[in-house]
CSV table of C-alpha atoms and ligand atoms in Angstrom, one decimal:
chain,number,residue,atom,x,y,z
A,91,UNK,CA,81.2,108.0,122.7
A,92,UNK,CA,79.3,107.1,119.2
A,93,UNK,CA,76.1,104.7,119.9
A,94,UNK,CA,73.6,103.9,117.3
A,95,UNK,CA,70.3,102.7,118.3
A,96,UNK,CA,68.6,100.9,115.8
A,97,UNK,CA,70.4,101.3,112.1
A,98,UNK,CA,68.6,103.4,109.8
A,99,UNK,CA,68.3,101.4,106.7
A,100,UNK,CA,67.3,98.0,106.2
A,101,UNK,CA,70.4,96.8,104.6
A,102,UNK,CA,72.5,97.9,106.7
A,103,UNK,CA,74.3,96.8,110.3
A,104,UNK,CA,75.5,98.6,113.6
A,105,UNK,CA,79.3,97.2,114.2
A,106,UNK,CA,81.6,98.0,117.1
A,107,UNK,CA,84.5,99.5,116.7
A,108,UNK,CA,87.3,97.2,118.7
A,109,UNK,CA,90.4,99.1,117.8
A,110,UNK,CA,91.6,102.4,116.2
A,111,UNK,CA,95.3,102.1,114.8
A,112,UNK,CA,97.0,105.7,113.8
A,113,UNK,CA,98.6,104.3,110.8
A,114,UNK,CA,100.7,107.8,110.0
A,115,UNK,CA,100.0,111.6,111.2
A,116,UNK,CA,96.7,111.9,108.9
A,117,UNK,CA,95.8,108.2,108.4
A,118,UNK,CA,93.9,105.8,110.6
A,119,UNK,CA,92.4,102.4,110.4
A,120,UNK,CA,89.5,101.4,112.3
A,121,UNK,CA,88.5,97.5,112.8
A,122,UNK,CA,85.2,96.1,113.3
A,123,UNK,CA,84.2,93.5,116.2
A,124,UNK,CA,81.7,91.6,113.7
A,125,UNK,CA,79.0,89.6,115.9
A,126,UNK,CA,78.7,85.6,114.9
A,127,UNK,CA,75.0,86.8,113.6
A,128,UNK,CA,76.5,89.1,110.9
A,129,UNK,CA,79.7,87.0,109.9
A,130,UNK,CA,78.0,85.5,106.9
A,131,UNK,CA,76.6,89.3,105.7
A,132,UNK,CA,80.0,90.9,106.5
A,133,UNK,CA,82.2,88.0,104.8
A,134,UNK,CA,84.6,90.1,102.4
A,135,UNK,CA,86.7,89.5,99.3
A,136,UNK,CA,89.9,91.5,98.8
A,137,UNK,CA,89.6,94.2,97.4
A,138,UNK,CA,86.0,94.9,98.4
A,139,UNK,CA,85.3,98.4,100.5
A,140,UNK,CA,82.7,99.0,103.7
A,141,UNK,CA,80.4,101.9,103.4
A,142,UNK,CA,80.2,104.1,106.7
A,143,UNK,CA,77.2,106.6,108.0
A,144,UNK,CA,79.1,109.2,109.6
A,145,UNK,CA,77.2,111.5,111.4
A,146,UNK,CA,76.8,115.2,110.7
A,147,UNK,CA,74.8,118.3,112.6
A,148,UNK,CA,74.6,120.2,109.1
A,149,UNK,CA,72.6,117.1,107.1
A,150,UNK,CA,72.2,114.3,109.6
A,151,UNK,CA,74.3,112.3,108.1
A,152,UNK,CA,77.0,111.4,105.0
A,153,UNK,CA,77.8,108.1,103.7
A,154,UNK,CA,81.1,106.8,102.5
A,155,UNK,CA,82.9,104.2,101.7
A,156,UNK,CA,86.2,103.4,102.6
A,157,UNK,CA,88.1,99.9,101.3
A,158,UNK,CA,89.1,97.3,103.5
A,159,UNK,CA,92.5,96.6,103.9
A,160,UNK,CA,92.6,93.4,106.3
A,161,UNK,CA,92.7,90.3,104.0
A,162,UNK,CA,90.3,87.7,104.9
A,163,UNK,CA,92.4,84.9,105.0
A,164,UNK,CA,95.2,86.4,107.9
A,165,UNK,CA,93.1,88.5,109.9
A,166,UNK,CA,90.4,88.1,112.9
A,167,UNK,CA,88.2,91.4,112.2
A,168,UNK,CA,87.9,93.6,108.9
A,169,UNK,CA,89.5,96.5,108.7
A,170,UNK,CA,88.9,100.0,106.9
A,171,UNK,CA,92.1,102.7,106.2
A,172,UNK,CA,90.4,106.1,106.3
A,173,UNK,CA,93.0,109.3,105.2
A,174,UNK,CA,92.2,112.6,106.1
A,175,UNK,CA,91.6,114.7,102.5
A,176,UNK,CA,92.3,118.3,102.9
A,177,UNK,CA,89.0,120.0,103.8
A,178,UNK,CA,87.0,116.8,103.9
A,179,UNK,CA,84.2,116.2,106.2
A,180,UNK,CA,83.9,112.8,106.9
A,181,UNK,CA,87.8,111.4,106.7
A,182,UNK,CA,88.5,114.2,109.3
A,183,UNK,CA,85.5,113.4,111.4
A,184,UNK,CA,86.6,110.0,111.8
A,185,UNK,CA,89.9,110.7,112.4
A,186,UNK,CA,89.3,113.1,115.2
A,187,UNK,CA,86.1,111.3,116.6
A,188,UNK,CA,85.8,107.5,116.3
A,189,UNK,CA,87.4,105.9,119.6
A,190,UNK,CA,87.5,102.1,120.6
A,191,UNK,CA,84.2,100.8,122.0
A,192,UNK,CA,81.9,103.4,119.1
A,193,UNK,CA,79.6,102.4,117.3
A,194,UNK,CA,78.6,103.2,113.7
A,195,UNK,CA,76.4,101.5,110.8
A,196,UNK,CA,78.0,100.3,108.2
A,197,UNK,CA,76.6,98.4,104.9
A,198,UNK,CA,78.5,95.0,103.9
A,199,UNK,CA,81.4,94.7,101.9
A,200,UNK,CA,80.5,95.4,98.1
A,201,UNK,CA,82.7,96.1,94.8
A,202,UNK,CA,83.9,94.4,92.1
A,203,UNK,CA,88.4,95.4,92.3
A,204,UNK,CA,89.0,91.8,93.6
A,205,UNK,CA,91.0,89.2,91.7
A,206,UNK,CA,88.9,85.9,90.3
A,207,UNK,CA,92.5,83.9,90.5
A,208,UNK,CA,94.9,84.6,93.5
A,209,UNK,CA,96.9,81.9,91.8
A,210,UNK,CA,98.1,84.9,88.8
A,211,UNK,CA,101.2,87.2,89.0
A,212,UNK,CA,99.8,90.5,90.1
A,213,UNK,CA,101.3,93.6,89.1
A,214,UNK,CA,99.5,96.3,91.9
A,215,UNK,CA,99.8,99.6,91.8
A,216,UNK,CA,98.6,102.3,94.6
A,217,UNK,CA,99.4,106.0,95.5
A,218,UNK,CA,98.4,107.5,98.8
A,219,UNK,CA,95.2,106.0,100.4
A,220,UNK,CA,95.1,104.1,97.3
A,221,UNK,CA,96.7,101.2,99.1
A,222,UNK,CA,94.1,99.8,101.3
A,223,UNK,CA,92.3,97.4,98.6
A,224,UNK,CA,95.8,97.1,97.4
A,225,UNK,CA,97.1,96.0,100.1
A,226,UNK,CA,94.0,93.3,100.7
A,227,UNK,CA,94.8,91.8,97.3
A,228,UNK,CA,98.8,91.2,98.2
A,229,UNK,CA,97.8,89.8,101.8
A,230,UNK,CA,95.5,87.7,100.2
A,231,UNK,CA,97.4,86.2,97.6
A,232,UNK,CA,100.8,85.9,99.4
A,233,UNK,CA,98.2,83.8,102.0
A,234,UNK,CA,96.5,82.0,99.7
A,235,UNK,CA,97.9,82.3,96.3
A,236,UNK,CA,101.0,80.7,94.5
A,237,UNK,CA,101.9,83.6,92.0
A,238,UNK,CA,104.2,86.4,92.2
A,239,UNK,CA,103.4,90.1,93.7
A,240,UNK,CA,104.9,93.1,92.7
A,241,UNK,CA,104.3,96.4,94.0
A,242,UNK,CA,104.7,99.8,92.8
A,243,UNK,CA,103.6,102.1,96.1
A,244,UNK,CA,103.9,106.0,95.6
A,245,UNK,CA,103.3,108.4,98.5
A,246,UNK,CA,104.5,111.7,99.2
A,247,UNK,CA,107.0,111.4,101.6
A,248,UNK,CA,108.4,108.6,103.7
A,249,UNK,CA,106.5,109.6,106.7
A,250,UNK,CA,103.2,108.9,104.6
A,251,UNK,CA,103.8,105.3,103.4
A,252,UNK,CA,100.8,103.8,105.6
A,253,UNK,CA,101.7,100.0,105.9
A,254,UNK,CA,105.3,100.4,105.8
A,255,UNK,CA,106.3,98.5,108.6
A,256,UNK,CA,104.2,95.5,107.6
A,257,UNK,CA,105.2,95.6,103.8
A,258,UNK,CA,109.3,95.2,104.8
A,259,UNK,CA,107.7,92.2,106.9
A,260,UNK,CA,106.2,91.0,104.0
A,261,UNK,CA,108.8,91.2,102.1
A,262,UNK,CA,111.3,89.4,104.4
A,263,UNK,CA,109.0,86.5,104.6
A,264,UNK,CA,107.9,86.4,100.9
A,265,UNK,CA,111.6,87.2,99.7
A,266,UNK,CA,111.0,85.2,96.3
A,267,UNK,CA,107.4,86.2,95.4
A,268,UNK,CA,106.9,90.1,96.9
A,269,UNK,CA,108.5,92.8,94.9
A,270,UNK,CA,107.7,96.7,96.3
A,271,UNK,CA,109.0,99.5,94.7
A,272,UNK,CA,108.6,102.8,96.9
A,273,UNK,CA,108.3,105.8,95.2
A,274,UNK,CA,108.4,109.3,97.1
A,275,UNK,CA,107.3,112.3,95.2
A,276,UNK,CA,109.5,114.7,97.4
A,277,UNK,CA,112.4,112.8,96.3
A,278,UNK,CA,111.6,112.0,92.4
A,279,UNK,CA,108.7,114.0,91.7
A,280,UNK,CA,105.4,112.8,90.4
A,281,UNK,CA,105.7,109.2,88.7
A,282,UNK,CA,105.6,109.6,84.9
A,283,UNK,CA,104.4,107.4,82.4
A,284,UNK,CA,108.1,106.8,81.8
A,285,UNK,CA,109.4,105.6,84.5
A,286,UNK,CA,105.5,103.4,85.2
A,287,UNK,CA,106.6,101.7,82.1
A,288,UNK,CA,110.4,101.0,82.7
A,289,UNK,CA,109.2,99.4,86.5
A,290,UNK,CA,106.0,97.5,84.4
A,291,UNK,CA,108.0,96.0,81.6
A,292,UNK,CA,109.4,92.6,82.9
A,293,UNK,CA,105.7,92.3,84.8
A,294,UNK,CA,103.6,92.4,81.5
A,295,UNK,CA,101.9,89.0,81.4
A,296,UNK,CA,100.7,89.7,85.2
A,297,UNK,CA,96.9,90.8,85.8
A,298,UNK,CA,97.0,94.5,87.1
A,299,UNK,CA,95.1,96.2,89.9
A,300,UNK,CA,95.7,100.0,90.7
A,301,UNK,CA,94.2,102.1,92.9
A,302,UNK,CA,94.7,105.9,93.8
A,303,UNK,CA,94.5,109.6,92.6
A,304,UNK,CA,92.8,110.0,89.1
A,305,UNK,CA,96.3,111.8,87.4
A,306,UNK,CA,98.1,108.4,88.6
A,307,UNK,CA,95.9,106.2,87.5
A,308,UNK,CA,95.7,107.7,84.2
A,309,UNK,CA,99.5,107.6,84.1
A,310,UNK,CA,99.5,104.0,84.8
A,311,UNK,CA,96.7,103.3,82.4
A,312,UNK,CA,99.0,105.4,79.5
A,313,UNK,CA,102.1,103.1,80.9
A,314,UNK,CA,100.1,99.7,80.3
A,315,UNK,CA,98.9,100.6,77.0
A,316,UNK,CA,102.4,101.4,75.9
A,317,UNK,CA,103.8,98.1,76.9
A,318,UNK,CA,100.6,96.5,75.3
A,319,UNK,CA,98.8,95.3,78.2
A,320,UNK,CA,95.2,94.2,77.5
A,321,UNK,CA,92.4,96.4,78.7
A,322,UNK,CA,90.9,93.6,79.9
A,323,UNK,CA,94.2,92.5,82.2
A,324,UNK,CA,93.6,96.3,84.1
A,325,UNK,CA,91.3,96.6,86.7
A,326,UNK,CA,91.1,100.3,88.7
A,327,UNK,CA,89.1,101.3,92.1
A,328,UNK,CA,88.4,105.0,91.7
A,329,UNK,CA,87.7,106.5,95.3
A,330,UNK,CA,85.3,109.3,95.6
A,331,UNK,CA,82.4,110.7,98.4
A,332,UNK,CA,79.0,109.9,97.6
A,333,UNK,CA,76.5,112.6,97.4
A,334,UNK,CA,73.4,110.5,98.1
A,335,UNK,CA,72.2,108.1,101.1
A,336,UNK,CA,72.8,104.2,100.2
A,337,UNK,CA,71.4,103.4,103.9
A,338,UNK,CA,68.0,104.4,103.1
A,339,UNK,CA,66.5,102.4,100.3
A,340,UNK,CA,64.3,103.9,97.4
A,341,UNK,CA,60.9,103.2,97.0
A,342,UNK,CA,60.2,100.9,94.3
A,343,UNK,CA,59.2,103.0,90.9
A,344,UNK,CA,55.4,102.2,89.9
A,345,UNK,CA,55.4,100.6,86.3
A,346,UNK,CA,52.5,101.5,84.6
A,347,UNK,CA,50.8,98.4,82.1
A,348,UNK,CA,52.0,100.3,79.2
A,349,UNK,CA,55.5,100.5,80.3
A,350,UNK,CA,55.4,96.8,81.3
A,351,UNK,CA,53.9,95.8,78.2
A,352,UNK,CA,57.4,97.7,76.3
A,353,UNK,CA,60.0,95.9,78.4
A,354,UNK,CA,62.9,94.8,77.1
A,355,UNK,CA,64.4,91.4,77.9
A,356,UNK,CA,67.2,90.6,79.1
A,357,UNK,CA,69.4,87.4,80.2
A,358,UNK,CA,71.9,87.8,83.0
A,359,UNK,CA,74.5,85.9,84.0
A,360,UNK,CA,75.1,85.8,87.6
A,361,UNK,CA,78.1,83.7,89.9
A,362,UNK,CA,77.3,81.4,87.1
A,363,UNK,CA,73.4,81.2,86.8
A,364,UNK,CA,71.3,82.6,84.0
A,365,UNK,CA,68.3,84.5,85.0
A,366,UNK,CA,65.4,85.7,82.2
A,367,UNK,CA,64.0,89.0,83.3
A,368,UNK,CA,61.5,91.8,81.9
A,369,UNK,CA,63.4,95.1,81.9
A,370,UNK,CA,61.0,97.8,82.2
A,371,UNK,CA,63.2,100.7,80.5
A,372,UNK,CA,62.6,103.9,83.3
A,373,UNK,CA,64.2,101.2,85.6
A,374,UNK,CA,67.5,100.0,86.4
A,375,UNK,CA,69.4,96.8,85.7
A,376,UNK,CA,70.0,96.7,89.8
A,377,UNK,CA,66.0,97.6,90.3
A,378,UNK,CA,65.0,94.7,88.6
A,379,UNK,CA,67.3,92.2,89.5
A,380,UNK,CA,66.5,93.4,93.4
A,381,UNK,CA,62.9,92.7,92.6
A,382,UNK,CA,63.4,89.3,91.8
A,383,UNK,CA,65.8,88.6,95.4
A,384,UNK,CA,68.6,88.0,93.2
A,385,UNK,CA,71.7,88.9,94.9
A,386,UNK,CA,73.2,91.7,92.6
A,387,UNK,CA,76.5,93.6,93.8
A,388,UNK,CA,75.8,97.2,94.4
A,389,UNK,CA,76.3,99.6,96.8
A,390,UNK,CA,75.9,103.5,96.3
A,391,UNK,CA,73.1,103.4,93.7
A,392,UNK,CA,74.7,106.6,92.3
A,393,UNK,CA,77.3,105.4,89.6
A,394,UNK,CA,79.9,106.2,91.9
A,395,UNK,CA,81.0,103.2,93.9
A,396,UNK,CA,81.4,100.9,90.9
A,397,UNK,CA,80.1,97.5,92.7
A,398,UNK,CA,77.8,97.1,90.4
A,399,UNK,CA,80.0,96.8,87.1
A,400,UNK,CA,79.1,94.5,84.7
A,401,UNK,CA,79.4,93.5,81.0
A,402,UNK,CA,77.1,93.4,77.8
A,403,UNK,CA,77.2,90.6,75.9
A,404,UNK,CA,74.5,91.6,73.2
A,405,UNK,CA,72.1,94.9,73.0
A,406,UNK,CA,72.8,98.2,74.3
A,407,UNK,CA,71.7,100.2,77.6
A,408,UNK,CA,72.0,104.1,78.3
A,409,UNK,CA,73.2,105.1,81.7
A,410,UNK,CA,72.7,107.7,83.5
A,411,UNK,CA,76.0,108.6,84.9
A,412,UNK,CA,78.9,106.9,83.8
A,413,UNK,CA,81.7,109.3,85.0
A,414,UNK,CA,83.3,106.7,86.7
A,415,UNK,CA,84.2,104.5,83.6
A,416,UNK,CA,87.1,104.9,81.4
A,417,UNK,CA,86.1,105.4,77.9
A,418,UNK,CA,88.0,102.6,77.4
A,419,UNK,CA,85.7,100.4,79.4
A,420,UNK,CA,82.8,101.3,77.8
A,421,UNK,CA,84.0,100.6,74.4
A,422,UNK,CA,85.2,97.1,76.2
A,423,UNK,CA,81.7,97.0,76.8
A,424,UNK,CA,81.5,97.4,80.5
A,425,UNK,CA,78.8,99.0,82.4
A,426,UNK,CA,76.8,99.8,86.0
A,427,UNK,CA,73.9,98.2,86.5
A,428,UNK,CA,72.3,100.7,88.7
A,429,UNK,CA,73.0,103.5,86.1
A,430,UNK,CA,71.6,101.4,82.6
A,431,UNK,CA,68.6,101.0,81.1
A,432,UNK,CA,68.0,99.2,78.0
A,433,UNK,CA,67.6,100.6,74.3
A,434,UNK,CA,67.4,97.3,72.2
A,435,UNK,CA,64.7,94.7,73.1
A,436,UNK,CA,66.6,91.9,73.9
A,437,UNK,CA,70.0,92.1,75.8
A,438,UNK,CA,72.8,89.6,77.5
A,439,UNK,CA,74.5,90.7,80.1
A,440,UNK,CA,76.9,89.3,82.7
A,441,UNK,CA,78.6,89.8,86.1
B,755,FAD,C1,85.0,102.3,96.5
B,755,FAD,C2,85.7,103.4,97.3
B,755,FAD,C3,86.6,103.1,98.3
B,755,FAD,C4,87.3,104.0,99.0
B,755,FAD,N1,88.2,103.7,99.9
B,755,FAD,C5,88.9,104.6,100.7
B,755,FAD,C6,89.9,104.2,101.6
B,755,FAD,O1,90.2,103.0,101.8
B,755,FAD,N2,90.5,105.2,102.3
B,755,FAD,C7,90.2,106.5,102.1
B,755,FAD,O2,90.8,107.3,102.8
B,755,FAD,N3,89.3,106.9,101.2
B,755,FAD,C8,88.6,106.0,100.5
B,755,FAD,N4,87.6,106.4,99.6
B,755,FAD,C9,87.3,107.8,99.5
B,755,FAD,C10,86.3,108.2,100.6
B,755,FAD,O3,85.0,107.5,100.4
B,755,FAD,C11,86.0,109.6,100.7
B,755,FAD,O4,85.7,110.1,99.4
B,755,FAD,C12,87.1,110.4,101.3
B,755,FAD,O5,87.4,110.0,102.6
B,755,FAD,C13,86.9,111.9,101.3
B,755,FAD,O6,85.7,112.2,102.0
B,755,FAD,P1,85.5,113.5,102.9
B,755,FAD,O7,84.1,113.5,103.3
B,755,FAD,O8,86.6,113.5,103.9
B,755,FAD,O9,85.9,114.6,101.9
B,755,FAD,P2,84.9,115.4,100.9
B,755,FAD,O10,83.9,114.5,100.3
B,755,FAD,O11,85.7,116.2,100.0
B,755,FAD,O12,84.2,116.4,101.9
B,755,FAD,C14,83.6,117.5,101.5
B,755,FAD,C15,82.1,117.2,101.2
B,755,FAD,O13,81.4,117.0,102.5
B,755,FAD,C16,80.4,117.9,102.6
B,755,FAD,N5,80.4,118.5,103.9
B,755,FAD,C17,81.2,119.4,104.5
B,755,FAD,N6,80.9,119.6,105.8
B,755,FAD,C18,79.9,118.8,106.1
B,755,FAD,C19,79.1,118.5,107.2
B,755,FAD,N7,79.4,119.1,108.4
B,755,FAD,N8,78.1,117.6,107.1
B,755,FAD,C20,77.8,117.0,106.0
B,755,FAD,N9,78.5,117.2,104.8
B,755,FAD,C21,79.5,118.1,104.9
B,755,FAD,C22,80.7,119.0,101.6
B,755,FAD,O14,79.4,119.6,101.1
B,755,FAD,C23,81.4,118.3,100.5
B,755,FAD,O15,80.5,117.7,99.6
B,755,FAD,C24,86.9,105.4,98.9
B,755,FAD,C25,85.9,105.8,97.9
B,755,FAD,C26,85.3,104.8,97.2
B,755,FAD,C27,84.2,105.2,96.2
């Protein structure tokens, strides 16, 4: 059995594991008992992701996170979908270890692929394990939205569709407002940008959400832009293991007088309110908004998770890794605040 004593980072919390549902022969789902202390911490948006610390001999530990796929407004407990990738550590270690009754330590629900407006038509893509936020957003807003759902799914084979079951029930109840399109890759190949566009085409005024393999994503991206979809109307989760520890925090950098005498400004505009900070430039839009107890999204700290996207109004920032954005975001202006620091004096930037 897994136990954690006390959890290793400060930001973090040790949740029980009530359940483990074998979803398909190399996908499982785990759900969290969440004590009343933590509920207000662990309440999640759709779309939103958990990050686990799975343990390892070699390194002690690895952290990563894994989406949730329980909506919050039709289920008790959150839970995570975890796949097994070929040759992965921790998506096999979970898999073949976590039981009902473990323990692990997990950081709260963070990320930014979550709809403003369950009210809008959604047009959701997923491949694979891709489906978990997916699937969060289309509980979600059959629950508590008005619009209309539709549902391109690919997977390899029908044995691999995870959710199956529950999407045909979904469907039955929702017959007016669900649409789901199955596609199996053993039985028509990889999806091309042809076909992405002739199942797209009478969807194009909904807001799009995709999630899965890079090659599909790019496919769907190429599909949109044919059919004119707005940048801005396409929002993609890109999963991918983290190489660093999110449970343990930094120390703060030192700023040295000079370096706080050159600091930029910047305004930022966060769930609403406009804050006025000095941006030292060695540090990080996230490091300074943390200073000041403001409540910014983030979650890996790396440039890899993507919770911490956010917008420039005015002025310009360098980042340090920005693999994860499209260059098509970045010309839309998007960035991550724990990646940027700024180059002009005075900046606006929102979340
Ligand atoms: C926002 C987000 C959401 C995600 N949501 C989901 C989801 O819902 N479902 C899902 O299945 N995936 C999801 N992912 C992907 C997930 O986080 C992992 O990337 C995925 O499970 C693969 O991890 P892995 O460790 O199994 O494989 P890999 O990362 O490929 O494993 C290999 C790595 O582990 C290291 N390693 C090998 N052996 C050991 C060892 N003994 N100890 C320590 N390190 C070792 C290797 O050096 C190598 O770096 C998401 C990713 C992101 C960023």
């Amino acid at each position: 059995m897994t136990t954690v004593e006390v959890p290793h980072g400060s930001r973090s919390a040790v949740l029980r594991v009530s359940a483990v549902i074998n979803e398909t022969a190399d996908a499982c789902s785990l759900v969290f008992d969440v004590p009343e202390d933590l509920r207000d911490r662990f309440t999640y948006q759709p779309g939103q992701f958990l990050t686990l610390r799975i343990p390892s001999e070699l390194t002690g530990s690895v952290a990563r996170c894994y989406s949730l796929a329980s909506s919050p407004y039709t289920d008790d407990r959150p839970k995570v979908t975890v796949k097994r990738t070929a040759d992965g550590y921790a998506s096999n270690w979970v898999c073949d270890n976590v039981k009902a009754g473990d323990e692990l330590e997990v950081l709260p629900p963070s990320g930014a692929f979550t709809p403003k407006d369950l009210d809008e038509d959604l047009l959701l893509f997923a491949a694979g394990s891709g489906i978990t936020p997916v699937m969060s957003i289309l509980k979600s807003a059959l629950a508590r939205g008005g619009g209309k759902v539709v549902l391109f799914y690919a997977n390899r084979d029908a044995e691999s569709v995870i959710f199956a079951s529950e999407l045909r029930e979904l469907g039955d109840k929702h017959p007016q407002r669900l649409v789901v399109v199955h596609w199996l890759e053993t039985l028509q190949g990889l999806p091309s940008v042809e076909a992405l566009a002739a199942v797209s085409a009478p969807y194009t005024e909904y807001r799009a959400f995709m999630c899965g393999p890079k090659a599909f994503m790019d496919r769907v991206h190429d599909a949109l832009a044919q059919l004119g979809v707005p940048r801005n109307r396409t929002h993609a989760e890109v999963f991918n293991s983290l190489s660093g520890d999110p449970f343990s925090a930094d120390d703060p950098v030192e700023i040295s007088e000079e370096e706080a005498a050159d600091a930029a400004t910047v305004e930022v505009e966060l769930d609403g309110e406009v804050h006025n900070l000095r941006w030292p430039r060695r540090q990080t839009l996230v490091d300074i908004m943390l200073a000041k107890g403001l409540d910014v999204p983030y979650s890996c700290q790396e440039g890899e998770c993507g919770s911490c996207a956010c917008t420039v109004l005015e002025g310009k920032v360098e980042m340090d890794n920005s693999e994860i954005l499209d260059p098509e975001d970045i010309e839309a202006g998007y960035i991550l605040g724990c990646q940027s620091h700024p180059v002009t004096d005075h900046l606006k930037i929102q979340f």
